[in-house]
Tab-separated table of C-alpha atoms and ligand atoms in Angstrom:
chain	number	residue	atom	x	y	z
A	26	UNK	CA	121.083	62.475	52.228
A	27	UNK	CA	122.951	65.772	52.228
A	28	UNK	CA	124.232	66.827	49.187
A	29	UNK	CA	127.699	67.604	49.125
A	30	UNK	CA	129.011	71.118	48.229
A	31	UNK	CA	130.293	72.253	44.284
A	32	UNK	CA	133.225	74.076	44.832
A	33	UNK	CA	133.947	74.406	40.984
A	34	UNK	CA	132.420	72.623	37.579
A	35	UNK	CA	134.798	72.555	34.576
A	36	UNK	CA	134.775	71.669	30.987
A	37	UNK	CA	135.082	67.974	31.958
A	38	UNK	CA	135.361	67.276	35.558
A	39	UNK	CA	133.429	68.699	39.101
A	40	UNK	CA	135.185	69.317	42.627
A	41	UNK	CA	133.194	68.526	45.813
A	42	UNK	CA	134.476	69.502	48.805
A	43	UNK	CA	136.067	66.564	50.489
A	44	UNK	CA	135.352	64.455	53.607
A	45	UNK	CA	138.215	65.744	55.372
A	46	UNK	CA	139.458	69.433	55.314
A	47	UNK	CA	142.563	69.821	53.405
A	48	UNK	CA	140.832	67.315	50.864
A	49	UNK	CA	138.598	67.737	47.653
A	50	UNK	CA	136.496	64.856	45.546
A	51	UNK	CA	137.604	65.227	41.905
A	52	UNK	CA	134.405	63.644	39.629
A	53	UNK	CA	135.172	63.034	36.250
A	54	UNK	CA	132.125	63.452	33.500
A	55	UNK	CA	131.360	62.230	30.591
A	56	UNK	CA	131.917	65.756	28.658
A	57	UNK	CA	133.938	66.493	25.581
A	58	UNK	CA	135.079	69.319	24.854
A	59	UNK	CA	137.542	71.074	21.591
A	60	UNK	CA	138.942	74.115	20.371
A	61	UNK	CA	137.878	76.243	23.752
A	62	UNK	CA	134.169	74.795	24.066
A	63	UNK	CA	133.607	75.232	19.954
A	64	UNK	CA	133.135	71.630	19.633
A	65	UNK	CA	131.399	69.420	22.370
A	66	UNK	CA	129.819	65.927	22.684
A	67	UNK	CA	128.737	63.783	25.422
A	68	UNK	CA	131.160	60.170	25.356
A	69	UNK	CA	130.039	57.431	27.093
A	70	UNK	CA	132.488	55.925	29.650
A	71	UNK	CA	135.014	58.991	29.275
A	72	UNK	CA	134.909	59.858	32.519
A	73	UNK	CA	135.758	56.267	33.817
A	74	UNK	CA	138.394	55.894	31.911
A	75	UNK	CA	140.058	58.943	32.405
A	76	UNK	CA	139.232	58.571	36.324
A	77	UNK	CA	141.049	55.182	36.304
A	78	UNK	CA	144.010	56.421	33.685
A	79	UNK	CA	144.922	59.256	35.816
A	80	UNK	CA	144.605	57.271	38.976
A	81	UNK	CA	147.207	55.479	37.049
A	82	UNK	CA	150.067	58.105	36.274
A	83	UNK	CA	149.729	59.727	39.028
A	84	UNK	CA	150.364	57.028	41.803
A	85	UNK	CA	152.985	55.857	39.362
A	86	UNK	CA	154.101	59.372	39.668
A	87	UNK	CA	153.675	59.678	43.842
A	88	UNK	CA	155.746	55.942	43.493
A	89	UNK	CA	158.626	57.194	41.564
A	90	UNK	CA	158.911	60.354	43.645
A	91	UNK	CA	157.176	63.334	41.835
A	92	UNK	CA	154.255	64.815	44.298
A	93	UNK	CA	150.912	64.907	42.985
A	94	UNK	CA	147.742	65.613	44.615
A	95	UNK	CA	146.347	62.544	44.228
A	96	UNK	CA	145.563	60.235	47.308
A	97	UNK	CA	143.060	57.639	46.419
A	98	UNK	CA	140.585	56.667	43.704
A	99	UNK	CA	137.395	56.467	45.532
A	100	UNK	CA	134.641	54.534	42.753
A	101	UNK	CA	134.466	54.156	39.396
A	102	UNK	CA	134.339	58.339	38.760
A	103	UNK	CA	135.820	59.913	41.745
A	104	UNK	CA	138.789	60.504	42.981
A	105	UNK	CA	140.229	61.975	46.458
A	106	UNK	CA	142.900	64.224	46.249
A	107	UNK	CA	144.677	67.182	48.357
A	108	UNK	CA	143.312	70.614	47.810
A	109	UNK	CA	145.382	72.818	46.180
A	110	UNK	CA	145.708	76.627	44.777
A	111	UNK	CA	145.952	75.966	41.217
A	112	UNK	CA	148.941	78.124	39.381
A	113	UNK	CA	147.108	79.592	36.478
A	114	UNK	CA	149.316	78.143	34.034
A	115	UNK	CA	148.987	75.701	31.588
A	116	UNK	CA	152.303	73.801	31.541
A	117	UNK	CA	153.074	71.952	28.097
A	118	UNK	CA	156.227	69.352	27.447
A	119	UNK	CA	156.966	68.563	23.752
A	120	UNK	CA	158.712	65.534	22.529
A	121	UNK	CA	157.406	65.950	19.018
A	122	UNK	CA	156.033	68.549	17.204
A	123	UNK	CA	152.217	68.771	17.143
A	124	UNK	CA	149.168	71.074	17.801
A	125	UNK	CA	149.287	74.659	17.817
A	126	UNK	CA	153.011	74.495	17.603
A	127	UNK	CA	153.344	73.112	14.913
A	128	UNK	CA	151.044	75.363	13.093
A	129	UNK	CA	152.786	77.931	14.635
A	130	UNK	CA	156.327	77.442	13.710
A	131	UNK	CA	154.971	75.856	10.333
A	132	UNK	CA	156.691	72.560	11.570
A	133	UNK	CA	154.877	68.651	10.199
A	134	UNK	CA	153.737	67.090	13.458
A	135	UNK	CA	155.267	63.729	14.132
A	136	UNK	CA	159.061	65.721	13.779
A	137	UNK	CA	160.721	64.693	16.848
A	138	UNK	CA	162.164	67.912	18.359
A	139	UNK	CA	166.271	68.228	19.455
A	140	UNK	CA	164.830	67.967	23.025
A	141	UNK	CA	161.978	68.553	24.998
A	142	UNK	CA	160.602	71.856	24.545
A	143	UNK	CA	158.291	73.383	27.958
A	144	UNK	CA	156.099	75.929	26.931
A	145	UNK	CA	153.110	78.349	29.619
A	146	UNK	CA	149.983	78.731	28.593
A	147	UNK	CA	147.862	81.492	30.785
A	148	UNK	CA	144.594	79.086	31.993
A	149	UNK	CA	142.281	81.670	30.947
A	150	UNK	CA	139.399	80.618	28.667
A	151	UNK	CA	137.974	83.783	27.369
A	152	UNK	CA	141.488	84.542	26.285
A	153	UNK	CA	141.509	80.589	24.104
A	154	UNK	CA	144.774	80.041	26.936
A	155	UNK	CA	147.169	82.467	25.239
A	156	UNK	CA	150.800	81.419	25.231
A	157	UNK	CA	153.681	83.590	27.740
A	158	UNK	CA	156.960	84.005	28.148
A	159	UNK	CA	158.219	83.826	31.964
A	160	UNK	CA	158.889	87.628	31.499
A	161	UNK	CA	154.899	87.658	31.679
A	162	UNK	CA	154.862	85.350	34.656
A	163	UNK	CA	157.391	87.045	36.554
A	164	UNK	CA	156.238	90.334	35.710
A	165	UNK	CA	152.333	89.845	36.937
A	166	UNK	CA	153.703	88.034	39.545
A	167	UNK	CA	151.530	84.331	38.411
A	168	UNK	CA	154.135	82.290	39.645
A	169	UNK	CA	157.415	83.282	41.519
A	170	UNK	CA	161.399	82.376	40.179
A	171	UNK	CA	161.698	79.768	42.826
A	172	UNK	CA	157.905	78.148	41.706
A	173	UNK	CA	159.167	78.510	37.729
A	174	UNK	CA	161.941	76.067	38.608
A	175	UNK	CA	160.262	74.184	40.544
A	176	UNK	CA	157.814	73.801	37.777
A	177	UNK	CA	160.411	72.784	35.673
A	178	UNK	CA	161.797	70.577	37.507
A	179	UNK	CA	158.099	68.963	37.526
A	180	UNK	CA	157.505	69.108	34.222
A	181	UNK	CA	160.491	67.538	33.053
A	182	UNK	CA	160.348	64.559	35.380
A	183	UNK	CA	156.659	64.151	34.640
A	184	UNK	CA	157.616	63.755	30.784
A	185	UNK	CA	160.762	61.053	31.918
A	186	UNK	CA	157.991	58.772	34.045
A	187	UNK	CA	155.244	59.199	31.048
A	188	UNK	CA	157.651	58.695	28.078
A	189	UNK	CA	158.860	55.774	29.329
A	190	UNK	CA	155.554	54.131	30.876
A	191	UNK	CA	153.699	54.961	27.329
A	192	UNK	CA	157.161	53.854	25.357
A	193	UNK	CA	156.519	50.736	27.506
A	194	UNK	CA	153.645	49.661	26.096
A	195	UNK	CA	153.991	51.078	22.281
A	196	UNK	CA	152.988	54.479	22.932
A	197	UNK	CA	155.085	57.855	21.968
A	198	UNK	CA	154.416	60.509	24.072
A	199	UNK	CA	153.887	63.085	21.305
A	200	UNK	CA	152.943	66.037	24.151
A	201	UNK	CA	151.339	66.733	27.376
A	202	UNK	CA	149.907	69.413	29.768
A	203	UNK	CA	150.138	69.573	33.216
A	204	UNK	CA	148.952	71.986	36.273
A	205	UNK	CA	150.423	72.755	39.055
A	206	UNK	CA	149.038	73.481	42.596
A	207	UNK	CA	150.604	74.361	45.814
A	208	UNK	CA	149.473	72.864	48.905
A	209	UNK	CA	150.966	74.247	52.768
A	210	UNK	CA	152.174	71.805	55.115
A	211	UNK	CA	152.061	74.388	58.418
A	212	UNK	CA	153.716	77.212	57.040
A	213	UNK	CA	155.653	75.316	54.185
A	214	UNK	CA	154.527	75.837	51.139
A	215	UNK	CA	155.545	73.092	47.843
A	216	UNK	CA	154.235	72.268	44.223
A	217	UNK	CA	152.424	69.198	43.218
A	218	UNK	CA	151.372	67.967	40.161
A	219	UNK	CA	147.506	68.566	40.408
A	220	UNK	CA	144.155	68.232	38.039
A	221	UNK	CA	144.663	65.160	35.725
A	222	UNK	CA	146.754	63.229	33.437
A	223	UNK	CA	144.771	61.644	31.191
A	224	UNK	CA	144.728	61.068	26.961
A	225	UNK	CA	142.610	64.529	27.664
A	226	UNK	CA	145.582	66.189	28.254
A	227	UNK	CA	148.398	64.174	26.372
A	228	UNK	CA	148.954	63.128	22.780
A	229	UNK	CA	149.541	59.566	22.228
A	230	UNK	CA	150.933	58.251	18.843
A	231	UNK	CA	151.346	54.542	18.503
A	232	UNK	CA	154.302	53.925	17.992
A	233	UNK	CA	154.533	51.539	15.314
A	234	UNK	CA	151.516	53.081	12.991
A	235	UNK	CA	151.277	56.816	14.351
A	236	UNK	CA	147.294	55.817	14.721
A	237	UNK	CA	146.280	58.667	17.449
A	238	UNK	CA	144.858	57.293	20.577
A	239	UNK	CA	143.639	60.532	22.299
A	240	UNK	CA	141.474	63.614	22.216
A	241	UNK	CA	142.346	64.611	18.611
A	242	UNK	CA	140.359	61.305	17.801
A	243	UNK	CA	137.558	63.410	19.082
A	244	UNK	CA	139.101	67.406	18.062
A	245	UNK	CA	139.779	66.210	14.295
A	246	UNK	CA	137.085	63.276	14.102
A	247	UNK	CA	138.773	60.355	13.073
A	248	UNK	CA	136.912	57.786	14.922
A	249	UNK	CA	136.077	56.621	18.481
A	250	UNK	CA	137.067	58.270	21.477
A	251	UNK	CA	136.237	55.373	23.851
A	252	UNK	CA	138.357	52.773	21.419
A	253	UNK	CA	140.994	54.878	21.519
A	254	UNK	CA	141.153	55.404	25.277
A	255	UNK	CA	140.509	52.081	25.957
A	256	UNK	CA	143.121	50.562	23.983
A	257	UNK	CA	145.867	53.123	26.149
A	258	UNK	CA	143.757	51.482	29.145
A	259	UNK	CA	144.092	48.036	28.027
A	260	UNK	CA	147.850	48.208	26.960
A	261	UNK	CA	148.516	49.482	30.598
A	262	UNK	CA	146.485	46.953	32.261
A	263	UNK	CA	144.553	49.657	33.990
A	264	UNK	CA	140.855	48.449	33.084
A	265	UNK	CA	138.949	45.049	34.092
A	266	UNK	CA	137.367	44.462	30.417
A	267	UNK	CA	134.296	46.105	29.911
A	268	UNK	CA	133.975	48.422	32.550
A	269	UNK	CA	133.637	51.558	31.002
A	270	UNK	CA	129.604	49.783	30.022
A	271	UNK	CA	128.626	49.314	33.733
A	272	UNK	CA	129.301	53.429	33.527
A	273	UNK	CA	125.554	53.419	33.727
A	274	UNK	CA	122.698	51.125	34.068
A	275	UNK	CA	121.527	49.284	31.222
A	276	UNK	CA	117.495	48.288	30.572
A	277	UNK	CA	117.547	44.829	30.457
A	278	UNK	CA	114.270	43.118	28.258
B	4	TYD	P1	148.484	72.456	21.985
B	4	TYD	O1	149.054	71.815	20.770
B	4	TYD	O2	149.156	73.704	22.460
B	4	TYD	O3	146.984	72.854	21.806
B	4	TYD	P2	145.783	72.061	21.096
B	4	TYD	O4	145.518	70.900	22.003
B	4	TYD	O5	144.684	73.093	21.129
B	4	TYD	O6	146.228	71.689	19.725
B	4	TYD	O7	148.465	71.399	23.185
B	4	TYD	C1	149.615	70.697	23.587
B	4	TYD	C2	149.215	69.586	24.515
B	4	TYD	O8	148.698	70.099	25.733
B	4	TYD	C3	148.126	68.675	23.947
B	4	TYD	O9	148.408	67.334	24.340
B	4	TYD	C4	146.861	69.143	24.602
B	4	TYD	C5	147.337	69.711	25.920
B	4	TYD	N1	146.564	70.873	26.387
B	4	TYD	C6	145.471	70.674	27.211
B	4	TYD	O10	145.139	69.518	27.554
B	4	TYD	N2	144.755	71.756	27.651
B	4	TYD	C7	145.093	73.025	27.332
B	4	TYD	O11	144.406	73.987	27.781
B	4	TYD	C8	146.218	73.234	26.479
B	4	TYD	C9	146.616	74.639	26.090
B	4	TYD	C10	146.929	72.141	26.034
């Protein structure tokens, strides 16, 4: 069988060129990675997880309204979705204080902030993702006026769906990145949500106890990364019990 064609490998996911131009197969691995590739372990069932949890958010986000590029989940690691140029920008929403904010500002994470607070990271790993202003955007010309608000707008609506669908089920929404991808419809050009949303990219307190059920389990070691994403999996309803073990063959005696 012909193999199909890498278009890029990242720190935890490949894209294959898709079956249909216009279209790209997003495969989600196993990898773990911290504190810009510093810290990294292989988790079983990751991938499968995060594959069906972003499947999750983001037709919940094509439902309510909010483009993404997702279009179908295609097996238990893939995913179809539109092909998009990626803004290189990391976009954050905060709810609460956490993370390198809260270091920064010298703040206690957990404080819930007066309201939520959007901050750009450049994607750039060599440079660890430094933070910038829009003055930097606009300036070297990453992302134009009319994309920043559109972004915005994005952002914002993204942390409405997910604060309420985690608040449904327990969860605060503590923080979250998103990226942002424009795709052309002729000569039309608009923004969708692209990559993933997954307990990768979000921080999820629960609610009740504050017990951390994302990748700071894994960053700060405080126990198992598959637990944790399976319980945000099983509170949704998003995973038949068990699957994440059929993520690859067994040896049976
Ligand atoms: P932040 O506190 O800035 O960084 P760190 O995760 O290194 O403490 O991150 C805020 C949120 O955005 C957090 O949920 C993790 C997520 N995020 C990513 O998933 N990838 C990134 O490259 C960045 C900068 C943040």
């Amino acid at each position: 069988m012909a193999r199909r064609k890498k278009i890029y490998e990242g720190k935890a996911k490949i894209l294959y060129e898709g079956p249909e131009p216009g279209t790209l197969v997003q495969y989600f691995k196993d990898d773990a990675t911290a504190f810009n590739n510093v810290k990294k372990d292989v988790i079983d069932g990751k991938g499968v997880l995060n594959n069906r949890l972003s499947e999750y958010f983001m037709t919940g986000l094509n439902t309510v309204g909010v483009p993404t590029h997702f279009i179908r989940r295609l097996n238990m690691r893939e995913q179809l979705v539109r092909s998009c140029e990626i803004i290189p920008l990391e976009v954050i929403v905060r709810n609460y204080a956490a993370g390198t904010m809260a270091k920064r500002l010298g703040m206690e994470e957990g404080v819930q902030l007066p309201r939520p607070i959007v901050e750009y990271c450049l994607k750039d790993d060599k440079l660890g993702d430094p933070l910038v202003t829009e003055e930097h955007i606009a300036a070297f010309g990453w992302a134009s006026q009319q994309d920043m608000d559109d972004i915005l707008s994005l952002a914002l609506r993204v942390n409405d769906f997910m604060s309420g669908v985690m608040y449904g089920v327990g969860i605060k929404l503590i923080d979250f990145k998103i990226e942002v991808g424009r795709v052309f419809d002729g000569d039309f050009q608009r923004l969708v949500v692209a990559d993933e949303i997954s307990p990768d990219s979000c921080r999820l307190w629960d609610i009740e106890t504050d017990r951390k059920l994302d990748k700071d389990v894994f960053r700060r070691d405080l126990g198992s990364l598959t637990d944790a994403y399976t319980e945000v999996a099983r509170r949704l309803g998003v995973m038949p019990k068990g699957a994440t073990s059929m993520a690859k063959p067994k040896l049976i005696n």
